[in-house]
Coordinates of C-alpha atoms in Angstrom, one line a residue:
Chain A
M1 CA -25.3 -71.4 -17.4
N2 CA -29.0 -70.8 -16.7
D3 CA -28.2 -69.0 -13.5
F4 CA -25.7 -66.8 -15.4
I5 CA -28.3 -65.8 -18.0
K6 CA -30.8 -65.0 -15.3
S7 CA -28.3 -62.9 -13.4
I8 CA -27.7 -60.9 -16.6
K9 CA -31.4 -60.3 -17.1
K10 CA -31.5 -59.0 -13.6
R11 CA -28.6 -56.7 -14.2
D12 CA -29.4 -55.3 -17.6
P13 CA -32.8 -53.6 -18.3
A14 CA -32.1 -53.8 -22.0
A15 CA -31.8 -57.6 -22.0
K16 CA -34.8 -58.8 -23.9
S17 CA -34.5 -62.6 -24.2
T18 CA -32.2 -65.5 -23.5
L19 CA -31.5 -66.1 -27.2
S20 CA -30.5 -62.4 -27.5
I21 CA -28.1 -62.7 -24.6
I22 CA -26.4 -65.8 -26.0
L23 CA -26.2 -64.5 -29.6
T24 CA -25.5 -60.8 -29.1
Y25 CA -23.7 -60.2 -25.8
P26 CA -19.9 -59.8 -26.4
G27 CA -19.3 -60.1 -22.7
V28 CA -20.8 -63.6 -22.6
K29 CA -18.6 -64.8 -25.5
A30 CA -15.5 -63.3 -23.9
V31 CA -16.0 -65.2 -20.6
F32 CA -16.6 -68.4 -22.6
F33 CA -13.4 -67.9 -24.7
H34 CA -11.6 -67.1 -21.4
Q35 CA -12.5 -70.5 -19.9
I36 CA -10.8 -72.2 -22.9
A37 CA -7.8 -69.9 -22.9
N38 CA -7.4 -70.4 -19.1
F39 CA -7.5 -74.2 -19.6
F40 CA -4.5 -74.0 -22.0
H41 CA -2.7 -71.5 -19.8
L42 CA -2.9 -73.8 -16.8
A43 CA -1.8 -76.7 -19.0
G44 CA 1.3 -74.7 -19.9
F45 CA 0.5 -73.9 -23.5
D46 CA 1.1 -70.2 -23.2
L47 CA 1.2 -69.3 -26.9
I48 CA -2.1 -71.2 -27.7
A49 CA -3.7 -69.6 -24.7
R50 CA -2.7 -66.2 -25.8
I51 CA -3.8 -66.8 -29.4
I52 CA -7.3 -67.8 -28.1
S53 CA -7.3 -64.7 -25.9
Q54 CA -6.4 -62.4 -28.8
T55 CA -9.0 -64.0 -31.1
S56 CA -11.6 -63.3 -28.4
R57 CA -10.4 -59.7 -28.3
F58 CA -10.8 -59.4 -32.1
F59 CA -14.4 -60.7 -32.0
T60 CA -15.5 -59.1 -28.7
G61 CA -13.3 -56.1 -28.1
I62 CA -12.5 -57.5 -24.6
E63 CA -9.0 -58.6 -23.7
I64 CA -8.7 -61.0 -20.8
H65 CA -5.2 -62.4 -20.1
P66 CA -5.4 -66.3 -20.1
G67 CA -4.0 -66.3 -16.6
A68 CA -6.7 -64.2 -14.9
K69 CA -8.8 -65.9 -12.3
I70 CA -12.5 -65.2 -12.7
G71 CA -15.4 -66.2 -10.4
K72 CA -19.0 -67.1 -11.2
N73 CA -21.4 -64.9 -13.1
L74 CA -19.0 -62.2 -14.3
F75 CA -21.1 -60.0 -16.5
I76 CA -19.1 -57.7 -18.8
D77 CA -21.6 -55.3 -20.3
H78 CA -20.9 -53.7 -23.7
G79 CA -17.2 -54.6 -23.0
M80 CA -15.4 -52.7 -25.8
G81 CA -11.9 -51.8 -24.6
V82 CA -11.9 -53.9 -21.3
V83 CA -8.4 -55.1 -20.4
I84 CA -8.0 -57.6 -17.6
G85 CA -4.4 -58.4 -16.7
E86 CA -2.6 -61.6 -16.0
T87 CA -2.6 -61.8 -12.2
S88 CA -6.1 -60.3 -11.8
E89 CA -8.6 -62.1 -9.5
I90 CA -12.3 -61.5 -9.8
G91 CA -14.9 -62.8 -7.3
N92 CA -18.5 -63.9 -7.9
D93 CA -21.4 -61.8 -9.4
V94 CA -19.1 -59.0 -10.5
T95 CA -20.4 -56.5 -13.2
I96 CA -17.8 -54.7 -15.4
Y97 CA -18.8 -52.1 -18.0
H98 CA -16.9 -51.3 -21.1
A99 CA -13.4 -49.6 -21.2
V100 CA -12.5 -50.8 -17.7
T101 CA -8.9 -51.7 -17.0
L102 CA -7.6 -54.1 -14.3
G103 CA -4.0 -53.2 -14.9
G104 CA -0.5 -53.4 -13.6
I105 CA 1.9 -50.7 -12.6
S106 CA 4.3 -50.4 -15.5
P107 CA 6.7 -50.2 -17.1
S108 CA 8.1 -52.4 -14.5
I109 CA 11.2 -51.6 -12.5
D110 CA 12.3 -55.2 -13.2
S111 CA 10.1 -57.1 -15.7
E112 CA 12.0 -60.3 -15.2
R113 CA 11.3 -60.4 -11.5
Q114 CA 7.8 -59.0 -11.8
R115 CA 6.9 -61.8 -14.2
H116 CA 6.2 -64.0 -11.2
E117 CA 4.6 -61.5 -8.9
K118 CA 1.1 -60.3 -8.3
R119 CA 0.8 -57.1 -10.4
H120 CA -3.0 -56.7 -10.9
P121 CA -6.1 -56.1 -8.8
T122 CA -8.1 -58.5 -6.7
I123 CA -11.9 -57.8 -7.0
G124 CA -14.3 -59.0 -4.3
N125 CA -17.9 -60.4 -4.8
D126 CA -20.8 -58.2 -6.0
V127 CA -18.6 -55.4 -7.2
V128 CA -19.7 -53.1 -10.0
I129 CA -17.1 -51.3 -12.0
G130 CA -18.4 -48.4 -14.1
S131 CA -17.3 -47.6 -17.7
G132 CA -13.9 -46.2 -18.2
A133 CA -12.7 -47.0 -14.6
Q134 CA -9.0 -47.8 -14.3
I135 CA -8.0 -50.1 -11.4
I136 CA -4.2 -50.2 -11.3
G137 CA -1.8 -52.3 -9.4
P138 CA -2.1 -55.2 -6.9
V139 CA -4.9 -53.4 -4.9
K140 CA -7.9 -55.1 -3.3
V141 CA -11.5 -53.9 -4.0
G142 CA -13.8 -55.0 -1.2
S143 CA -17.0 -56.9 -1.8
G144 CA -20.1 -54.9 -2.5
S145 CA -18.2 -51.8 -3.7
R146 CA -19.0 -49.7 -6.6
I147 CA -16.4 -47.9 -8.7
A148 CA -17.8 -44.9 -10.6
A149 CA -17.4 -44.3 -14.4
N150 CA -13.8 -43.0 -15.2
A151 CA -12.6 -43.4 -11.6
V152 CA -8.9 -44.2 -11.1
V153 CA -8.3 -46.6 -8.2
V154 CA -4.7 -47.0 -7.1
N155 CA -5.2 -48.0 -3.4
D156 CA -7.2 -50.6 -1.6
V157 CA -11.0 -50.0 -1.4
P158 CA -12.9 -51.1 1.7
E159 CA -16.1 -53.2 1.4
D160 CA -19.3 -51.6 0.4
S161 CA -17.7 -48.3 -0.7
T162 CA -18.5 -46.1 -3.6
M163 CA -15.4 -44.6 -5.2
V164 CA -15.4 -41.6 -7.6
G165 CA -12.8 -39.3 -9.1
V166 CA -9.2 -39.2 -10.5
P167 CA -7.6 -40.6 -8.3
A168 CA -10.7 -42.1 -6.7
K169 CA -11.9 -41.0 -3.3
A170 CA -14.6 -42.8 -1.2
I171 CA -17.7 -40.7 -1.3
K172 CA -19.7 -43.3 0.6
T173 CA -19.3 -46.3 2.7
G174 CA -22.0 -48.9 3.6
N175 CA -23.5 -49.4 0.2
K176 CA -25.5 -52.4 1.5
G177 CA -28.8 -52.5 -0.2
K178 CA -28.1 -49.4 -2.2
F179 CA -27.8 -49.4 -6.0
R180 CA -26.5 -46.2 -7.7
P181 CA -23.3 -47.7 -9.0
Y182 CA -22.8 -47.0 -12.7
G183 CA -22.5 -43.2 -12.3
V184 CA -22.1 -41.9 -8.8
D185 CA -24.4 -41.1 -5.9
Q186 CA -25.9 -37.8 -7.0
E187 CA -26.9 -36.5 -3.6
V188 CA -23.3 -36.9 -2.3
I189 CA -21.8 -35.1 -5.3
D190 CA -24.3 -32.3 -5.0
E191 CA -23.1 -31.8 -1.4
K192 CA -19.5 -31.2 -2.5
Chain B
M1 CA 13.4 -55.2 -35.2
N2 CA 15.3 -57.3 -32.7
D3 CA 15.9 -54.3 -30.5
F4 CA 12.2 -53.5 -30.7
I5 CA 11.2 -57.0 -29.4
K6 CA 13.8 -56.8 -26.7
S7 CA 12.5 -53.4 -25.6
I8 CA 8.9 -54.8 -25.3
K9 CA 10.1 -57.8 -23.2
K10 CA 11.7 -55.2 -20.9
R11 CA 8.5 -53.2 -20.7
D12 CA 5.9 -55.9 -20.4
P13 CA 6.2 -58.5 -17.6
A14 CA 3.5 -60.5 -19.3
A15 CA 5.5 -60.9 -22.5
K16 CA 6.6 -64.6 -22.6
S17 CA 8.4 -65.1 -26.0
T18 CA 9.4 -63.4 -29.2
L19 CA 6.9 -65.5 -31.2
S20 CA 4.1 -64.5 -28.9
I21 CA 5.0 -60.8 -29.3
I22 CA 5.1 -61.1 -33.1
L23 CA 1.9 -63.1 -33.4
T24 CA -0.3 -61.7 -30.6
Y25 CA 0.6 -58.1 -29.9
P26 CA -1.8 -55.8 -31.7
G27 CA 0.4 -52.8 -31.0
V28 CA 3.3 -54.4 -32.9
K29 CA 1.0 -55.0 -35.9
A30 CA -0.4 -51.4 -35.7
V31 CA 3.1 -49.9 -35.9
F32 CA 4.0 -52.1 -38.8
F33 CA 0.8 -51.2 -40.7
H34 CA 1.5 -47.5 -39.9
Q35 CA 4.9 -47.7 -41.7
I36 CA 3.1 -48.8 -44.9
A37 CA 0.3 -46.2 -44.5
N38 CA 2.8 -43.4 -43.8
F39 CA 4.8 -44.4 -47.0
F40 CA 1.7 -43.9 -49.1
H41 CA 0.8 -40.7 -47.3
L42 CA 4.2 -39.2 -48.0
A43 CA 3.9 -40.3 -51.6
G44 CA 0.6 -38.3 -51.8
F45 CA -1.8 -41.3 -52.0
D46 CA -4.1 -40.1 -49.2
L47 CA -7.0 -42.4 -49.9
I48 CA -4.9 -45.6 -50.0
A49 CA -3.0 -44.5 -46.9
R50 CA -6.3 -44.0 -45.1
I51 CA -7.7 -47.3 -46.2
I52 CA -4.6 -49.1 -44.8
S53 CA -4.9 -47.1 -41.6
Q54 CA -8.6 -48.1 -41.2
T55 CA -7.8 -51.7 -42.1
S56 CA -5.3 -51.7 -39.3
R57 CA -7.9 -50.2 -36.9
F58 CA -10.2 -53.0 -37.8
F59 CA -7.7 -55.7 -37.0
T60 CA -5.9 -54.1 -34.0
G61 CA -8.4 -51.6 -32.5
I62 CA -5.7 -48.9 -32.9
E63 CA -6.2 -45.9 -35.1
I64 CA -3.0 -44.1 -36.2
H65 CA -3.5 -41.4 -38.9
P66 CA -1.1 -42.0 -41.8
G67 CA 0.4 -38.6 -41.3
A68 CA 1.6 -39.2 -37.8
K69 CA 5.4 -39.1 -37.2
I70 CA 6.6 -42.0 -35.0
G71 CA 10.0 -42.6 -33.5
K72 CA 11.8 -45.8 -32.8
N73 CA 10.5 -48.6 -30.5
L74 CA 7.0 -47.2 -29.9
F75 CA 5.2 -49.9 -27.8
I76 CA 1.4 -49.6 -27.8
D77 CA 0.3 -52.2 -25.1
H78 CA -3.2 -53.7 -25.4
G79 CA -4.0 -50.7 -27.6
M80 CA -7.8 -51.0 -28.0
G81 CA -9.2 -47.5 -28.6
V82 CA -5.9 -45.7 -29.1
V83 CA -6.3 -42.7 -31.5
I84 CA -3.3 -40.9 -32.8
G85 CA -4.0 -37.7 -34.8
E86 CA -2.6 -36.5 -38.2
T87 CA 0.0 -34.0 -36.9
S88 CA 1.1 -36.0 -33.9
E89 CA 4.9 -36.5 -33.4
I90 CA 6.2 -39.2 -31.1
G91 CA 9.8 -39.6 -30.0
N92 CA 11.8 -42.8 -29.3
D93 CA 11.1 -45.5 -26.8
V94 CA 7.6 -44.3 -26.0
T95 CA 5.1 -46.6 -24.3
I96 CA 1.3 -46.0 -24.9
Y97 CA -1.4 -48.0 -23.2
H98 CA -4.9 -48.7 -24.5
A99 CA -7.6 -46.0 -24.9
V100 CA -5.1 -43.1 -25.2
T101 CA -5.9 -40.2 -27.4
L102 CA -3.3 -37.8 -29.0
G103 CA -6.1 -35.6 -30.3
G104 CA -6.8 -32.2 -31.8
I105 CA -8.9 -29.3 -30.4
S106 CA -12.1 -29.6 -32.3
P107 CA -14.5 -28.9 -33.9
S108 CA -12.2 -26.4 -35.5
I109 CA -13.0 -22.7 -35.8
D110 CA -11.9 -22.9 -39.3
S111 CA -11.3 -26.5 -40.6
E112 CA -10.0 -25.3 -44.0
R113 CA -7.2 -23.3 -42.5
Q114 CA -6.5 -25.8 -39.7
R115 CA -6.0 -28.5 -42.3
H116 CA -2.4 -27.3 -42.8
E117 CA -1.7 -26.5 -39.1
K118 CA -0.1 -28.5 -36.3
R119 CA -3.2 -29.6 -34.3
H120 CA -1.9 -32.6 -32.3
P121 CA 0.6 -33.3 -29.5
T122 CA 4.4 -33.7 -29.7
I123 CA 5.6 -36.4 -27.4
G124 CA 9.3 -36.6 -26.3
N125 CA 11.5 -39.6 -25.7
D126 CA 10.9 -42.3 -23.0
V127 CA 7.4 -41.0 -22.2
V128 CA 4.8 -43.4 -20.8
I129 CA 1.1 -42.6 -21.3
G130 CA -1.3 -44.6 -19.1
S131 CA -4.5 -46.2 -20.2
G132 CA -7.4 -43.8 -21.0
A133 CA -5.2 -40.6 -20.9
Q134 CA -6.3 -37.8 -23.3
I135 CA -3.6 -35.5 -24.6
I136 CA -5.4 -32.8 -26.6
G137 CA -4.1 -30.0 -28.8
P138 CA -0.6 -29.0 -30.1
V139 CA 1.0 -29.4 -26.7
K140 CA 4.5 -30.7 -25.9
V141 CA 5.1 -33.6 -23.5
G142 CA 8.7 -33.4 -22.3
S143 CA 11.0 -36.5 -22.4
G144 CA 10.9 -38.9 -19.5
S145 CA 7.4 -37.8 -18.4
R146 CA 4.7 -40.1 -17.2
I147 CA 1.0 -39.4 -17.9
A148 CA -1.3 -41.3 -15.4
A149 CA -4.3 -43.4 -16.4
N150 CA -7.4 -41.2 -17.4
A151 CA -5.4 -38.0 -17.0
V152 CA -6.4 -35.1 -19.4
V153 CA -3.4 -33.0 -20.6
V154 CA -4.2 -29.7 -22.4
N155 CA -1.0 -27.8 -21.6
D156 CA 2.7 -28.4 -22.1
V157 CA 4.3 -30.9 -19.7
P158 CA 7.9 -30.3 -18.6
E159 CA 10.5 -33.0 -18.8
D160 CA 10.5 -35.9 -16.2
S161 CA 7.1 -34.9 -14.8
T162 CA 4.3 -37.1 -13.6
M163 CA 0.8 -35.8 -14.5
V164 CA -2.4 -36.9 -12.9
G165 CA -6.1 -35.8 -12.9
V166 CA -8.7 -34.1 -15.1
P167 CA -7.3 -31.7 -16.2
A168 CA -3.9 -33.1 -15.4
K169 CA -1.7 -31.5 -12.7
A170 CA 2.0 -32.1 -12.1
I171 CA 2.3 -34.2 -8.9
K172 CA 6.0 -34.7 -9.3
T173 CA 8.9 -33.4 -11.2
G174 CA 12.3 -35.1 -11.6
N175 CA 11.1 -38.6 -12.5
K176 CA 14.7 -39.6 -13.4
G177 CA 15.2 -43.2 -12.5
K178 CA 11.8 -43.6 -11.0
F179 CA 9.2 -46.0 -12.5
R180 CA 5.6 -45.7 -11.2
P181 CA 4.1 -44.5 -14.4
Y182 CA 1.0 -46.5 -15.3
G183 CA -1.0 -45.5 -12.3
V184 CA 0.3 -42.7 -10.2
D185 CA 2.8 -42.2 -7.5
Q186 CA 0.9 -43.4 -4.5
E187 CA 2.9 -41.6 -1.8
V188 CA 2.2 -38.3 -3.4
I189 CA -1.5 -38.9 -3.8
D190 CA -1.7 -40.0 -0.2
E191 CA -0.3 -36.7 0.9
K192 CA -3.0 -34.7 -0.9
Chain C
M1 CA -26.6 -37.2 -47.4
N2 CA -24.7 -34.4 -49.2
D3 CA -25.4 -32.1 -46.3
F4 CA -24.1 -34.7 -43.9
I5 CA -20.8 -35.1 -45.8
K6 CA -20.4 -31.3 -46.0
S7 CA -21.0 -31.0 -42.2
I8 CA -18.2 -33.6 -41.6
K9 CA -15.7 -31.7 -43.7
K10 CA -16.5 -28.6 -41.7
R11 CA -16.0 -30.5 -38.4
D12 CA -12.9 -32.5 -39.2
P13 CA -9.7 -30.8 -40.5
A14 CA -8.3 -34.3 -41.4
A15 CA -11.2 -35.0 -43.8
K16 CA -9.7 -35.0 -47.2
S17 CA -12.4 -36.0 -49.7
T18 CA -16.0 -37.2 -50.0
L19 CA -14.9 -40.6 -51.1
S20 CA -12.6 -40.9 -48.1
I21 CA -15.4 -40.0 -45.8
I22 CA -17.8 -42.6 -47.3
L23 CA -15.2 -45.4 -47.4
T24 CA -13.1 -44.8 -44.3
Y25 CA -15.2 -43.1 -41.6
P26 CA -16.5 -45.8 -39.1
G27 CA -18.9 -43.2 -37.6
V28 CA -20.6 -42.8 -41.0
K29 CA -21.1 -46.5 -41.3
A30 CA -22.4 -46.8 -37.7
V31 CA -25.1 -44.2 -38.3
F32 CA -26.1 -45.9 -41.5
F33 CA -26.3 -49.4 -39.8
H34 CA -28.3 -47.8 -36.9
Q35 CA -31.0 -46.5 -39.3
I36 CA -31.6 -50.1 -40.4
A37 CA -31.4 -51.5 -36.9
N38 CA -33.9 -48.8 -35.7
F39 CA -36.3 -49.7 -38.5
F40 CA -36.4 -53.4 -37.3
H41 CA -36.6 -52.2 -33.7
L42 CA -39.7 -50.1 -34.3
A43 CA -41.2 -52.9 -36.3
G44 CA -40.9 -55.1 -33.2
F45 CA -38.1 -57.4 -34.5
D46 CA -35.9 -57.0 -31.4
L47 CA -33.5 -59.8 -32.1
I48 CA -32.8 -58.9 -35.7
A49 CA -32.4 -55.3 -34.7
R50 CA -29.8 -56.3 -32.1
I51 CA -27.9 -58.6 -34.4
I52 CA -27.6 -55.7 -36.9
S53 CA -26.4 -53.4 -34.1
Q54 CA -23.8 -55.9 -32.9
T55 CA -22.6 -56.5 -36.5
S56 CA -22.1 -52.8 -36.8
R57 CA -20.2 -52.8 -33.5
F58 CA -17.9 -55.5 -34.9
F59 CA -17.1 -53.5 -38.0
T60 CA -17.0 -50.0 -36.5
G61 CA -16.3 -50.4 -32.8
I62 CA -19.4 -48.3 -32.2
E63 CA -22.3 -49.7 -30.3
I64 CA -25.7 -47.9 -30.7
H65 CA -28.7 -49.7 -29.2
P66 CA -31.4 -50.1 -31.9
G67 CA -33.8 -48.1 -29.8
A68 CA -31.8 -44.9 -29.6
K69 CA -33.3 -41.8 -31.2
I70 CA -30.8 -39.9 -33.3
G71 CA -31.2 -36.5 -35.1
K72 CA -29.7 -35.2 -38.3
N73 CA -26.0 -35.0 -39.0
L74 CA -24.7 -37.0 -36.0
F75 CA -20.9 -37.2 -36.6
I76 CA -19.1 -39.9 -34.5
D77 CA -15.4 -39.2 -35.1
H78 CA -13.0 -42.1 -34.7
G79 CA -15.7 -43.8 -32.7
M80 CA -14.0 -46.8 -31.1
G81 CA -15.7 -47.7 -27.8
V82 CA -18.7 -45.4 -28.2
V83 CA -21.8 -46.9 -26.4
I84 CA -25.2 -45.3 -26.9
G85 CA -27.9 -46.8 -24.7
E86 CA -31.5 -47.8 -25.6
T87 CA -33.4 -44.7 -24.4
S88 CA -30.9 -42.1 -25.5
E89 CA -32.1 -39.2 -27.6
I90 CA -29.7 -37.1 -29.6
G91 CA -30.5 -33.8 -31.3
N92 CA -29.2 -32.4 -34.7
D93 CA -25.6 -31.6 -35.6
V94 CA -24.1 -33.4 -32.6
T95 CA -20.4 -34.4 -32.7
I96 CA -19.3 -37.4 -30.5
Y97 CA -15.7 -38.5 -30.3
H98 CA -14.5 -42.0 -29.5
A99 CA -15.0 -43.8 -26.2
V100 CA -18.0 -41.7 -25.2
T101 CA -20.8 -43.4 -23.2
L102 CA -24.4 -42.3 -23.1
G103 CA -25.2 -44.8 -20.4
G104 CA -27.8 -45.8 -17.8
I105 CA -27.5 -46.0 -14.0
S106 CA -27.0 -49.6 -13.3
P107 CA -27.3 -52.2 -12.1
S108 CA -30.9 -51.3 -11.8
I109 CA -32.9 -51.5 -8.6
D110 CA -35.6 -53.2 -10.5
S111 CA -34.7 -54.2 -14.1
E112 CA -38.2 -55.4 -14.9
R113 CA -39.7 -52.0 -14.1
Q114 CA -36.8 -50.0 -15.6
R115 CA -37.2 -51.8 -18.9
H116 CA -39.9 -49.4 -19.8
E117 CA -38.4 -46.3 -18.4
K118 CA -36.2 -43.5 -19.7
R119 CA -32.7 -44.5 -18.4
H120 CA -30.3 -42.7 -20.8
P121 CA -29.3 -39.1 -21.6
T122 CA -31.1 -36.6 -23.8
I123 CA -28.6 -34.6 -25.9
G124 CA -29.6 -31.2 -27.4
N125 CA -28.6 -29.7 -30.8
D126 CA -25.0 -28.7 -31.7
V127 CA -23.5 -30.5 -28.7
V128 CA -19.9 -31.7 -28.8
I129 CA -18.9 -34.6 -26.6
G130 CA -15.1 -35.1 -26.1
S131 CA -13.3 -38.4 -26.2
G132 CA -13.8 -40.6 -23.1
A133 CA -16.7 -38.6 -21.7
Q134 CA -19.3 -40.5 -19.7
I135 CA -22.8 -39.2 -19.6
I136 CA -24.8 -41.3 -17.2
G137 CA -28.5 -41.5 -16.4
P138 CA -31.6 -39.8 -17.8
V139 CA -29.9 -36.3 -17.7
K140 CA -30.4 -33.5 -20.2
V141 CA -27.5 -31.8 -22.0
G142 CA -28.6 -28.4 -23.3
S143 CA -28.0 -27.4 -26.9
G144 CA -24.7 -25.8 -27.7
S145 CA -22.9 -27.4 -24.8
R146 CA -19.4 -28.9 -24.9
I147 CA -18.4 -31.9 -22.7
A148 CA -14.7 -32.1 -22.3
A149 CA -12.6 -35.2 -22.8
N150 CA -13.0 -37.8 -19.9
A151 CA -15.6 -35.6 -18.1
V152 CA -18.3 -37.5 -16.2
V153 CA -21.8 -36.0 -16.4
V154 CA -24.4 -37.2 -13.9
N155 CA -26.6 -34.1 -13.7
D156 CA -28.4 -31.9 -16.2
V157 CA -26.2 -29.5 -18.2
P158 CA -27.6 -26.0 -19.1
E159 CA -27.4 -24.7 -22.7
D160 CA -24.1 -23.4 -24.0
S161 CA -22.1 -24.7 -21.1
T162 CA -18.6 -26.3 -21.1
M163 CA -18.3 -29.1 -18.6
V164 CA -15.0 -30.6 -17.4
G165 CA -13.9 -33.0 -14.6
V166 CA -14.9 -36.1 -12.7
P167 CA -17.7 -35.5 -11.9
A168 CA -18.1 -32.7 -14.4
K169 CA -18.4 -29.0 -13.3
A170 CA -19.4 -26.1 -15.4
I171 CA -16.3 -24.0 -16.1
K172 CA -18.1 -21.7 -18.5
T173 CA -21.5 -20.7 -19.6
G174 CA -22.4 -18.9 -22.8
N175 CA -20.4 -20.8 -25.3
K176 CA -22.2 -19.1 -28.2
G177 CA -19.8 -18.6 -31.0
K178 CA -16.9 -20.1 -29.1
F179 CA -15.2 -23.4 -30.2
R180 CA -12.8 -24.9 -27.8
P181 CA -14.8 -28.1 -27.1
Y182 CA -12.7 -31.2 -27.6
G183 CA -10.3 -30.5 -24.8
V184 CA -11.3 -27.7 -22.4
D185 CA -11.0 -23.9 -22.4
Q186 CA -7.4 -23.4 -21.4
E187 CA -7.7 -19.9 -20.1
V188 CA -10.4 -21.0 -17.6
I189 CA -8.4 -23.9 -16.4
D190 CA -5.3 -21.8 -16.0
E191 CA -7.3 -19.5 -13.7
K192 CA -8.1 -22.4 -11.4

């Protein structure tokens, strides 16, 4: 928990104090609620799990399906409008801004069959997903990648890539050590 | 009502039970609230209608103007951030994901005059509108069309078309029988 | 206050009465809450300021950091999902639709240093920002400009420009007297 708070301070220049993070960060509450919802989901109490998830949505504006698998230190900043689907998998130290979707392709060709299939994205470690980005379908986003604000990702993303646009295109590979993720890399855009 | 629940189960692979849909689907509540708000709107009680609409927004995250005309079996999935404007018209069996806007062109040249004009979209039957899509102005979206995630539609859309991009372009016509609506048709995007 | 209400009636064709605006417009409440939060922020009570800001977010769906500097007659229409960052500055008579972000580039290279730097946009007077638009980084948006729905702005915008796309490009300069801001100027798009 202490590590988690420290990692948030590192990631958010507006984070003033530990007390402020615990009391006033909706993303921290949403992840906490999810751990409870996920516990009931794994125990087979689907309805209870979903009621907890929806209660969390009401208080935080963040909707995480109880079935989603989430790694360590997920930081959802601001968070309003985030939707994380049932079969999503998220690695460690991922940062997600508000209005991001990890969604399924839908309406399904065959809902009854799809019910037991992987329909949502798999996100690697150290990924940053900008506000309004839509990641749709059972795609993989490689570790260290950055998804720009409002980008739409419908195909796999290699490691350490920066994706921008609708649908998203790689404007950069080899992000290692670089940090311009929330928006997009300006120099590359200027070139276009 | 029974038909409505069945149609949701068909459209959402994550829908587990009827009880779960009634208790935990904000989009179901929002449509129910809208029927009441619309009743007061038609009776001329604008303020009461709007208070009901805003109460629904508070509980569901979905804002439907009391004046909007909505067909049968509208399914708003997730729903957070959806805004449906006053003169919108929606056909039957439409699916709308979260963060979708059916909006007006604004600020108006002449609000006083526009107050009595059609300012918002008309959506046909069996349309699917992906998360974050913005449909703006008194445009028509033909039946059977799919609007991709984060697409921006400012012109009429023919029937059975798939629209993607900002502003949205048709990447496909003749959707009949095809169902890749939430994201976009991958094969077509790969071609580009 | 009276001027503010009048300016809203002028900007929103759906605004029926003064009472309706005061009681049922989340954007009006959010700006009012922000004035209180900003007072505590300036007085150095960061935690109280942030609690007020987050309470406002819970009731209105609009998140304005207590440190943001806001001019006269800011009208946030619908508002769900709006995020306005700590070092944002907003001029007079600005209109912001729902799901708009005035955000920072993040995660920061050096949060500790960035804590005291300008990280968020500066918006001029009479600007209109369409639903879902993301304005990211310490960029300047010139007075009289319109940012289209879902546009992503990561560079400075000259005065009286209309910006569209991801990332946003100018499709028009010299907006003076023109009002097609919420969506985009259709004739220009049709040309493309």
